Coordinates of C-alpha atoms in Angstrom, one line a residue:
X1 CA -1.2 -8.4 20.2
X2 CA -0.9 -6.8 16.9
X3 CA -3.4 -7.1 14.1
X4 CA -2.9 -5.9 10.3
X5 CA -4.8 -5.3 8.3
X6 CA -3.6 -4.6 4.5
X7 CA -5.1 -4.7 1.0
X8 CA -5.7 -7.6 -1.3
X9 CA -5.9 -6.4 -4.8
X10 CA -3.6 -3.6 -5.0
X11 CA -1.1 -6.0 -3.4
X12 CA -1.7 -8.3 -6.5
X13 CA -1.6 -5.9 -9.0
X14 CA 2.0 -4.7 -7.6
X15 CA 3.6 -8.1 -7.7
X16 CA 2.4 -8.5 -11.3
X17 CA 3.5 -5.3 -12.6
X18 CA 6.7 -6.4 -10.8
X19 CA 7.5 -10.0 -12.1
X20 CA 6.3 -8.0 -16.0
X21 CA 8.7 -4.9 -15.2
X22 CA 11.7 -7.9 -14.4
X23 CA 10.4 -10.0 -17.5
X24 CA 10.7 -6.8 -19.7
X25 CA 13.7 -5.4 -18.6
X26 CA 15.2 -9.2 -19.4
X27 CA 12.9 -9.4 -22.8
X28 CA 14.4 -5.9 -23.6
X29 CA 18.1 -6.9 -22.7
X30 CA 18.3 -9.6 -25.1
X31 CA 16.9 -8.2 -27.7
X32 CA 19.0 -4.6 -27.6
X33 CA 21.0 -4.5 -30.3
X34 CA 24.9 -5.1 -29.7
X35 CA 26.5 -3.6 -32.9
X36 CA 25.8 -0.8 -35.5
X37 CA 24.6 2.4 -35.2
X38 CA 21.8 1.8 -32.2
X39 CA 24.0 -0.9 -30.1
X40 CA 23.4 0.2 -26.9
X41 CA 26.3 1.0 -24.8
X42 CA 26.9 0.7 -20.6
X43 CA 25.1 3.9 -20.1
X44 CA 22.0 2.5 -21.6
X45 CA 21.9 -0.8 -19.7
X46 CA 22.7 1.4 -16.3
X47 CA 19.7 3.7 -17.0
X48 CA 17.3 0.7 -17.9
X49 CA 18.1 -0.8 -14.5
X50 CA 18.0 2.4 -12.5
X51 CA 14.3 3.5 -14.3
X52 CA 13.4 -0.9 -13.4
X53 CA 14.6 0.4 -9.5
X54 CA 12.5 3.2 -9.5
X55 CA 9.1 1.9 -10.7
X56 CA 10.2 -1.3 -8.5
X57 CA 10.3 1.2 -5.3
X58 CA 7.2 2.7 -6.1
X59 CA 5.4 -1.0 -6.5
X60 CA 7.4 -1.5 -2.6
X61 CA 5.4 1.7 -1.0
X62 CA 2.4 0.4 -2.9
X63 CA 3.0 -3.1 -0.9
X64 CA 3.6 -1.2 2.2
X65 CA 0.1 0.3 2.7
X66 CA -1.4 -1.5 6.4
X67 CA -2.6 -0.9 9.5
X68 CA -1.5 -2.4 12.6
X69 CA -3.6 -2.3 15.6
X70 CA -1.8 -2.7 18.4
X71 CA -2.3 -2.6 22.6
X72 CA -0.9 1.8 22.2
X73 CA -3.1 2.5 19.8
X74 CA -2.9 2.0 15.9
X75 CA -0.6 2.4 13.3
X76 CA -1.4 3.9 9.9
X77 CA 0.7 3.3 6.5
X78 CA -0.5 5.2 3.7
X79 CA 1.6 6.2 0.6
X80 CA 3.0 8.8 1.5
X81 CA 2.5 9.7 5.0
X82 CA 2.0 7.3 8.5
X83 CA 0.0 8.5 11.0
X84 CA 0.0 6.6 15.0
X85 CA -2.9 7.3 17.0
X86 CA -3.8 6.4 20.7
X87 CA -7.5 5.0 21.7
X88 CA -8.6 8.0 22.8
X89 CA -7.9 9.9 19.6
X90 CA -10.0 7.9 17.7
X91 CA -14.0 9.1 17.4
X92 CA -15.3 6.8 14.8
X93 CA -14.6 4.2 11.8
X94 CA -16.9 4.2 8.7
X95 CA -16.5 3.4 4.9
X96 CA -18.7 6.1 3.5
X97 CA -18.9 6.9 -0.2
X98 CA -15.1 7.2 -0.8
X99 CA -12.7 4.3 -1.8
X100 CA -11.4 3.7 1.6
X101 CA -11.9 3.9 5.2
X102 CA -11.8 6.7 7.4
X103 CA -10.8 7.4 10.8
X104 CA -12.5 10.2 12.6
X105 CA -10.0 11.7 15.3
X106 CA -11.1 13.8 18.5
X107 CA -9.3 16.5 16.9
X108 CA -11.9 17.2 14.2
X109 CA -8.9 15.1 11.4
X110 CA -10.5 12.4 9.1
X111 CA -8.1 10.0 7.8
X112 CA -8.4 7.7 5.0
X113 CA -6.9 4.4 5.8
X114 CA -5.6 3.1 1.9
X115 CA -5.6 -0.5 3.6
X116 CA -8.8 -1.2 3.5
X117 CA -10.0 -0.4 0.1
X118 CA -13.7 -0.5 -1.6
X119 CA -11.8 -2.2 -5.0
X120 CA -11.4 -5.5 -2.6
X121 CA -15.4 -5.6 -2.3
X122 CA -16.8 -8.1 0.1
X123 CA -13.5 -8.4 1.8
X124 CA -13.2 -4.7 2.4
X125 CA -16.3 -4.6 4.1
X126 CA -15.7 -7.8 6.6
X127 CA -12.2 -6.1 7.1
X128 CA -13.6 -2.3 8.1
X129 CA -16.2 -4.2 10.4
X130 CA -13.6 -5.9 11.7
X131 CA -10.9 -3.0 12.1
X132 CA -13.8 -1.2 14.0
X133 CA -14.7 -3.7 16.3
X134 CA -11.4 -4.2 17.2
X135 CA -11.4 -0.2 17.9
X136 CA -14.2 -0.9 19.7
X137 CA -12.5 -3.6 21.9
X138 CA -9.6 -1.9 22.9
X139 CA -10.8 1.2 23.5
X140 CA -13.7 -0.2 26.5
X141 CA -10.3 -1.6 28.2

């Protein structure tokens, strides 16, 4: 049994900058001039593509952002770092103030869990209830 959980807006907003960044880049392409004094040359179309890669990875670790709750424990995905945690790790689960979730661990670490995020509104809420009654669950096994 694995559950994931993952955000809902920030995954749209990614896949829209994405199909504009593509739609650009191919806007910018035809346009670039081919002749004259500002033609642009192969060096120019290879660091167009390679600054379209970049932004493009950094929309992918945007995407990436989940947790998975699974029969171990539970797997956290943040930007930039990915924490796994057994039952008996985990104290607590709460919203709180702040734009995500939190996870309160038995060693005194809070961590904020980007997949679950304030900006999604009512679905953020039904989403932390249900990421901690699922904590709840397995952890009375």
């Amino acid at each position: 049994m694995t559950d994931t959980f993952r955000p809902r807006m920030a995954r749209y907003v990614c896949y829209g900058l994405a199909i504009l960044l593509i739609a650009a880049t191919a806007v910018l392409f035809s346009v670039s001039p081919s002749f004259g004094m500002y033609a642009w040359g192969t060096i120019d179309y290879i660091g167009t593509l390679l600054l379209l890669a970049f932004f493009l990875w950094l929309l992918w670790i945007q995407v990436q952002v989940r947790v998975e709750v699974r029969e171990e424990g539970i797997y956290i995905k943040n930007l930039i770092y990915s924490h796994t945690l057994d039952w008996a790790e985990i104290v607590g689960v709460d919203f709180g103030e702040g734009p995500w979730v939190r996870v309160d661990t038995s060693e005194g670490h809070v961590i904020n869990v980007m997949a679950i995020q304030s900006a999604d509104g009512e679905y953020a809420r039904r989403e932390a209830v249900r990421l901690a009654t699922l904590i709840d669950r397995m952890q009375s096994r």
